[in-house]
Structures are given as structure tokens and as C-alpha cells.
Coordinates of C-alpha atoms in Angstrom, one line a residue:
Chain F
M103 CA 13.3 64.0 1.7
K104 CA 10.7 64.8 -0.9
T105 CA 8.8 62.4 -1.4
A106 CA 7.4 61.4 -5.4
V107 CA 4.3 58.9 -4.7
I108 CA 3.4 58.0 -8.0
Q109 CA -0.7 57.5 -8.9
F110 CA -1.3 55.6 -11.8
P111 CA -4.8 54.4 -12.5
G112 CA -5.7 52.1 -10.4
S113 CA -3.8 52.8 -7.6
N114 CA -5.3 51.9 -4.8
C115 CA -1.7 52.8 -1.7
D116 CA -1.4 55.6 -3.1
R117 CA -2.5 57.9 -0.6
D118 CA -1.0 55.4 2.5
A119 CA 2.0 56.0 0.8
V120 CA 2.0 59.4 1.0
H121 CA 0.3 59.4 4.4
A122 CA 2.9 57.6 5.8
F123 CA 5.7 59.3 3.7
S124 CA 4.2 62.6 4.9
G125 CA 2.3 61.9 8.1
A126 CA 4.4 59.4 10.5
L127 CA 7.2 60.1 8.2
G128 CA 7.1 63.8 8.8
Q129 CA 9.5 64.4 5.2
T130 CA 7.2 65.8 2.5
A131 CA 5.5 63.6 -0.1
R132 CA 3.0 64.7 -3.1
L133 CA 1.4 62.5 -5.9
I134 CA 2.9 62.5 -8.8
W135 CA -0.2 61.6 -12.0
H136 CA 2.1 59.3 -14.4
K137 CA 1.0 61.0 -17.7
E138 CA 3.7 64.1 -16.2
T139 CA 7.0 63.1 -17.4
S140 CA 9.5 64.7 -15.0
L141 CA 9.6 64.1 -11.0
D142 CA 10.9 67.6 -10.4
D143 CA 12.9 66.8 -7.2
A144 CA 12.2 64.4 -5.8
E145 CA 15.2 62.9 -3.3
L146 CA 12.6 59.5 -3.5
V147 CA 10.0 57.6 -5.1
V148 CA 7.3 55.3 -4.5
L149 CA 5.4 52.5 -7.1
P150 CA 3.0 52.3 -4.6
G151 CA 0.5 49.0 -4.5
G152 CA -2.7 48.4 -6.0
F153 CA -4.7 47.6 -9.2
S154 CA -3.1 49.6 -12.2
F155 CA -4.7 49.3 -15.1
G156 CA -6.9 46.5 -14.1
D157 CA -4.0 44.2 -13.8
Y158 CA -4.4 43.6 -17.4
L159 CA -1.9 41.8 -19.6
R160 CA 0.1 40.8 -16.0
C161 CA 0.3 42.6 -13.2
G162 CA 2.2 46.0 -14.0
A163 CA 3.1 45.2 -17.9
I164 CA 1.1 48.2 -18.7
A165 CA 1.8 50.5 -16.4
R166 CA 6.0 50.3 -16.8
F167 CA 4.9 51.9 -20.2
S168 CA 3.3 55.2 -18.4
P169 CA 5.2 57.9 -19.6
I170 CA 6.4 59.1 -16.6
M171 CA 8.3 55.5 -16.0
R172 CA 10.7 57.0 -18.1
A173 CA 11.5 60.0 -16.3
V174 CA 11.6 57.1 -13.1
G175 CA 14.5 54.6 -14.8
E176 CA 15.9 57.6 -15.4
F177 CA 16.4 58.5 -11.6
A178 CA 16.9 55.5 -11.1
D179 CA 19.5 55.2 -13.1
N180 CA 21.5 58.4 -11.9
G181 CA 21.3 57.0 -8.2
G182 CA 18.7 57.8 -7.2
V183 CA 16.6 55.6 -5.1
V184 CA 12.9 53.9 -6.1
L185 CA 11.2 51.8 -3.7
G186 CA 7.6 49.7 -5.2
I187 CA 5.5 48.1 -2.7
C188 CA 3.4 45.3 -4.0
N189 CA 1.8 46.4 -7.6
G190 CA 5.1 49.1 -7.3
F191 CA 7.5 45.8 -7.1
Q192 CA 5.5 43.7 -9.9
V193 CA 6.2 47.1 -12.4
L194 CA 10.0 47.6 -11.2
C195 CA 10.8 43.9 -12.7
E196 CA 7.8 43.9 -15.3
A197 CA 10.4 47.4 -16.8
G198 CA 13.6 45.0 -15.7
L199 CA 14.7 47.5 -12.6
L200 CA 14.9 44.6 -10.9
P201 CA 15.4 41.1 -11.4
G202 CA 12.7 38.6 -11.8
A203 CA 9.0 38.3 -11.7
L204 CA 5.2 37.9 -9.7
I205 CA 2.8 35.4 -10.6
R206 CA 0.2 34.1 -9.5
N207 CA 0.2 33.4 -6.0
E208 CA 0.7 28.7 -5.0
C209 CA -2.9 28.7 -3.4
L210 CA -4.4 30.9 -6.5
E211 CA -6.3 32.6 -3.9
F212 CA -6.6 36.5 -3.3
R213 CA -3.9 36.5 0.4
C214 CA -4.7 39.4 2.5
R215 CA -3.4 39.0 6.3
T216 CA 0.2 40.1 8.4
V217 CA 2.5 38.1 7.9
E218 CA 5.8 37.9 10.1
L219 CA 8.9 39.0 7.8
R220 CA 13.0 37.8 9.0
V221 CA 15.3 41.0 8.1
E222 CA 17.6 39.6 5.6
D223 CA 20.4 40.3 4.2
A224 CA 20.8 44.4 2.8
G225 CA 23.5 46.2 1.6
P226 CA 25.8 48.4 4.0
F227 CA 22.5 50.6 4.8
F228 CA 19.2 49.1 4.5
N229 CA 18.4 47.6 7.6
R230 CA 21.7 46.7 8.1
E231 CA 21.5 47.2 12.0
R232 CA 17.8 45.3 12.1
L233 CA 19.3 42.1 10.8
G234 CA 17.5 39.3 11.6
E235 CA 14.7 41.5 13.0
R236 CA 11.0 39.8 12.7
L237 CA 9.0 42.5 11.4
L238 CA 4.6 42.1 11.1
V239 CA 4.0 43.6 8.5
P240 CA 0.7 43.2 6.5
V241 CA 0.6 42.0 2.2
A242 CA -2.4 42.1 0.1
H243 CA -2.6 41.0 -3.0
G244 CA -3.3 37.3 -5.2
E245 CA 0.2 37.9 -7.7
G246 CA 2.8 38.1 -5.3
N247 CA 4.8 34.3 -5.8
Y248 CA 8.3 36.1 -6.2
L249 CA 9.9 34.1 -9.0
I250 CA 13.5 33.9 -10.3
D251 CA 15.5 31.2 -12.4
P252 CA 18.5 29.7 -10.2
E253 CA 21.5 31.6 -11.5
G254 CA 19.2 34.5 -11.0
L255 CA 18.8 33.5 -7.4
E256 CA 22.3 32.3 -6.4
A257 CA 23.2 35.7 -7.6
L258 CA 20.5 37.5 -5.6
R259 CA 21.9 36.0 -2.3
R260 CA 25.3 36.4 -3.2
N261 CA 25.6 40.1 -3.2
E262 CA 22.9 40.6 -0.7
Q263 CA 20.0 41.3 -2.4
I264 CA 17.2 39.6 -1.1
L265 CA 16.0 42.1 2.1
F266 CA 13.2 40.3 3.6
R267 CA 12.2 36.6 3.9
Y268 CA 8.5 35.4 4.6
L269 CA 8.8 32.8 7.4
P270 CA 9.5 28.7 6.0
R271 CA 5.9 26.7 5.5
N272 CA 5.5 24.1 8.0
S273 CA 7.4 27.2 10.8
G274 CA 5.3 28.2 12.6
P275 CA 2.0 30.3 13.3
S276 CA 0.4 29.0 9.5
L277 CA -1.3 32.8 8.8
L278 CA 2.0 33.9 9.8
E279 CA 4.2 32.6 6.7
N280 CA 4.9 31.8 2.9
P281 CA 1.0 33.3 1.3
N282 CA 2.1 32.7 -2.1
G283 CA 4.7 30.2 -3.0
S284 CA 8.0 32.5 -3.4
I285 CA 10.3 31.0 -4.0
D286 CA 13.4 30.8 -1.6
D287 CA 10.3 32.7 0.4
I288 CA 11.4 35.9 -1.1
A289 CA 9.4 38.9 0.5
G290 CA 11.3 42.1 -1.2
I291 CA 14.9 42.1 -2.6
R292 CA 17.0 45.0 -4.0
N293 CA 19.0 45.3 -7.3
R294 CA 22.6 45.4 -7.4
R295 CA 23.8 48.9 -7.6
G296 CA 21.3 49.4 -3.9
N297 CA 19.0 52.0 -5.2
V298 CA 15.7 49.8 -6.5
F299 CA 14.2 48.7 -3.5
G300 CA 10.5 45.9 -4.2
M301 CA 8.7 44.5 -2.0
M302 CA 4.8 42.6 -1.8
P303 CA 4.1 44.1 2.0
H304 CA 2.5 46.8 2.7
P305 CA 5.0 48.5 5.2
E306 CA 3.4 52.0 4.3
R307 CA -0.2 50.2 6.4
A308 CA 1.9 48.9 9.4
V309 CA 2.8 52.8 10.7
E310 CA 0.2 54.4 13.2
A311 CA -1.3 52.8 16.2
F312 CA -4.4 51.8 14.7
H313 CA -2.9 49.8 11.4
P314 CA -1.6 45.6 12.7
S315 CA 1.9 47.3 13.7
R316 CA 4.0 50.1 13.4
D317 CA 6.7 47.6 12.1
G318 CA 6.7 49.9 8.5
I319 CA 7.7 52.8 10.3
P320 CA 11.7 51.0 10.5
V321 CA 11.5 49.5 6.8
L322 CA 10.5 53.2 5.3
K323 CA 13.2 55.1 7.1
A324 CA 15.9 52.6 5.8
V325 CA 14.6 53.4 2.3
L326 CA 14.5 57.5 3.4
A327 CA 18.4 56.4 4.6
A328 CA 19.0 54.5 1.7
A329 CA 17.9 57.6 -0.3
A330 CA 19.7 59.9 1.8
G331 CA 23.2 57.6 1.5
T332 CA 23.0 57.6 -2.2
R333 CA 20.7 59.7 -4.3
P334 CA 21.7 61.5 -7.0
E335 CA 23.3 65.6 -7.0
V336 CA 20.3 67.9 -7.2
G337 CA 21.1 70.6 -8.5
V338 CA 17.0 71.5 -10.4
Chain T
M59 CA -2.2 57.0 -47.4
G60 CA -1.5 57.9 -51.0
T61 CA 0.7 54.6 -52.7
A62 CA -1.3 52.0 -53.3
R63 CA -0.2 49.1 -50.8
V64 CA 1.5 45.9 -52.5
S65 CA 0.3 43.7 -49.7
F66 CA 1.4 40.0 -50.8
F67 CA -1.8 39.4 -47.5
G68 CA -3.4 43.1 -47.2
D69 CA -5.3 42.5 -43.7
V70 CA -3.8 40.7 -41.5
K71 CA -5.3 38.1 -38.5
I72 CA -2.3 37.5 -36.2
T73 CA -2.5 35.5 -33.4
V74 CA -0.1 34.9 -30.1
F75 CA 0.3 32.8 -27.7
V76 CA 1.2 33.0 -24.3
T77 CA 2.9 29.6 -22.5
P78 CA 3.9 30.0 -19.2
K79 CA 7.9 28.7 -19.3
K80 CA 8.3 24.9 -19.4
N81 CA 10.1 25.1 -15.9
V82 CA 7.4 27.6 -14.4
L83 CA 4.7 26.8 -12.0
D84 CA 1.4 27.1 -13.3
P85 CA -0.6 27.0 -10.6
Q86 CA -3.9 27.5 -12.3
G87 CA -2.9 24.7 -14.7
A88 CA -2.5 22.4 -11.7
A89 CA -6.4 24.1 -9.6
V90 CA -7.7 22.9 -13.7
A91 CA -5.7 19.6 -13.6
H92 CA -6.9 18.7 -10.5
A93 CA -10.8 19.8 -11.6
M94 CA -10.6 17.9 -14.2
T95 CA -8.8 14.7 -12.4
S96 CA -11.6 15.1 -9.9
L97 CA -14.3 14.5 -12.7
G98 CA -12.4 11.7 -13.8
F99 CA -10.8 12.5 -16.5
Q100 CA -8.4 9.4 -17.3
N101 CA -4.6 9.5 -18.4
L102 CA -4.2 13.4 -17.1
K103 CA -0.5 14.0 -16.8
N104 CA -0.5 17.9 -17.4
V105 CA -2.8 21.2 -17.9
R106 CA -0.7 24.4 -19.0
M107 CA -2.8 27.8 -18.8
G108 CA -1.5 30.5 -21.1
K109 CA -3.4 32.9 -23.5
V110 CA -4.4 33.7 -26.8
I111 CA -3.9 37.5 -28.3
E112 CA -5.4 37.9 -31.4
L113 CA -4.6 40.5 -33.3
E114 CA -5.9 42.4 -36.3
L115 CA -3.7 44.7 -38.8
D116 CA -3.1 46.0 -41.9
G117 CA 0.5 45.0 -42.9
E118 CA 3.4 43.5 -45.1
P119 CA 4.6 40.2 -43.9
D120 CA 8.5 40.2 -44.8
E121 CA 11.7 40.8 -42.4
A122 CA 10.9 44.6 -40.7
F123 CA 7.1 43.0 -40.2
N124 CA 7.8 39.9 -38.3
A125 CA 10.3 41.1 -36.4
S126 CA 7.8 44.0 -35.4
V127 CA 5.8 41.5 -34.2
D128 CA 8.3 40.0 -32.4
K129 CA 9.4 42.7 -30.4
I130 CA 6.5 43.8 -29.0
C131 CA 6.1 40.3 -28.6
R132 CA 9.3 40.0 -25.9
D133 CA 8.2 44.2 -25.2
L134 CA 4.3 44.0 -23.7
L135 CA 2.6 40.9 -24.4
S136 CA 5.0 38.4 -22.6
N137 CA 7.3 38.7 -20.0
P138 CA 10.5 36.4 -21.2
V139 CA 11.3 35.8 -17.2
I140 CA 8.3 33.4 -17.2
E141 CA 6.6 33.0 -20.6
D142 CA 7.4 32.4 -23.9
Y143 CA 5.2 33.3 -27.3
R144 CA 4.7 31.9 -30.9
W145 CA 2.0 33.6 -33.2
A146 CA 0.6 32.5 -36.2
I147 CA -0.5 34.9 -39.5
E148 CA -3.1 34.0 -41.8
P149 CA -4.9 36.8 -44.3
T150 CA -8.2 38.2 -43.1
G151 CA -11.0 39.3 -45.3
A152 CA -10.6 37.3 -48.1

């Protein structure tokens, strides 16, 4: 799977994402600078974590207007699979490719720790066989508090668009629980069509023996499976 | 360019106020409220924190101008999912 990882000024998980897809998962992965206007022959697009444009104005608000984002929008419109991790999730929400928004953590702290995720409803392909499973995946963000209006939340539930939830607060070891106050403990979602995915936790930081876990591998494999199932005709 | 601009105001300053929507949790405002209360500030009911963005530009405050300011407020300066905006205009360099 030819994977394009978009590199914005201030991205800092871009190389981790390339490593996860190319090293740990054996795919072809490369960086594309945000000033580019074409994704070339990419079959999967990843918007990585970091602090694009210094998080100025709002997280992801400026990156969504980078030249490459027009191509990313067209790629998604054509059914191409896009994964946004952390800042990438924020960019996708700002760009309107995913519903809702990510605001300041309720605790006001930057939270950098490994949390427990439950694999939730997730459409026909995304982690379907792992529903209910618990994963340990790192988070590192100050603004990961997912917010959506009641109608939007109801639609996410109804359409099985919630990919992962944090453990609810006061349900277990507190360091493993919802780190940011996210509504309905949402850690990751997809769009209704099922080709745009966003999550605050970092699966690309959970692929090696020296990482806190290797639970990112099945997550990224699910993204690859989605891309293999729904990618647009790659005739270029 | 070559043509003289017929301008009601000439150079103007626009102040954009971006605030969290009424029903959106505002953790920063809550923290500031907590600090104010602990400093003994009386009768505080609520604190909401937003942003003030000042723009200096050259323009005529006609319908198209207003529409262009509204558009940039919606597209970039605020996120309509979580924020409201309003703006005020005043002449500069008078």
C-alpha cells in the first residue's frame, strides 16, 4: 500500500508514521510536504500528529488551508482512505472532513500517557473482528477533548462511526482513563462514508517492542484493510 | 492603483471577537473563574474566554466588504462548531 504522510511545518510524528507503515507494517511510505499540490499515486493518506503552524489560532485551523489539503479533500471525495492522528484528527475536523471539534482538555493539562481504549462500533471493516477488545495506546495532547452537538453525537452512534472510546472516568486505574473530558469518551471516529478516520491516540507509537505496547499494529492494519477495500481506481 | 478610491472610511480597523458558544464547555474560563473566586472576587457567576483579533485594512464598508469579513470569520478566524464571532469596525488614522 503506497502511503503518503503529509508533513506540515510543526508536524512531529510524521517520521514515526512513516516508520510504522514502512518498517513495522512493510508498506511503502513517504513524506509529502504540505506545499505540494498532488498526492501522486498514493493509496492511503496519513495526516500525522504534531503542532502544525504552532497550533496558532486553533489546532489544525491553518494547516487545513495548506495547498496539499485540496488534493487530500479530492482524494477523500473519491473514496480514498485518510487517517488523521492527533493533530491530523484536528486538521480533519477543521477541514470539515470529520464532524465535531477538538477543544482544550477539560483538565487544562497537556496529557502524555498510555491510555486504555475500547474498540467500538466500526462499520463493516474497521477492526470489526476486534470489537470490545481493549488496547493500550499512547496519547500526547493538550486539545483532544472531542465535542459535537447532541444531534451529531446521536448520528455518530446510530451510524456506528465511533471507532474507539476511552475508559470512562472512575471506572479503573485513573491514569488509563479518559484523559481529556471528551464527550461520550470518544477517542476516534470515522466519517459516515467510512473512508476518513480520526483518532487522538497514537497507534504509530505502539508498534515496536520498546514502545508501551504493540497495540497500534492492529489499528494500522485495520486502516490498511479499509484502504484495500475502498480505495479509488488508481489508474494514474 | 491608478484610480482614486472613493471611500467612506478609508483605512479601517476591524476588531473580531471570537467566543465559545453558549453551550460549549470552556475549561479556561472555568479555571479563571476558580482563581478569581479563590482571590475573593465576589458575586462571580461565570467566566468565558475567547479571542480578540484586530485587522487593519483598506476598504469600503459596503455589502461586499461586510460579506468578505464574515466569510473569513467563518472560514478561518472562528470554528462555527464551537465558537461564535462578531466584529466591529472603526476608521483609523483620522
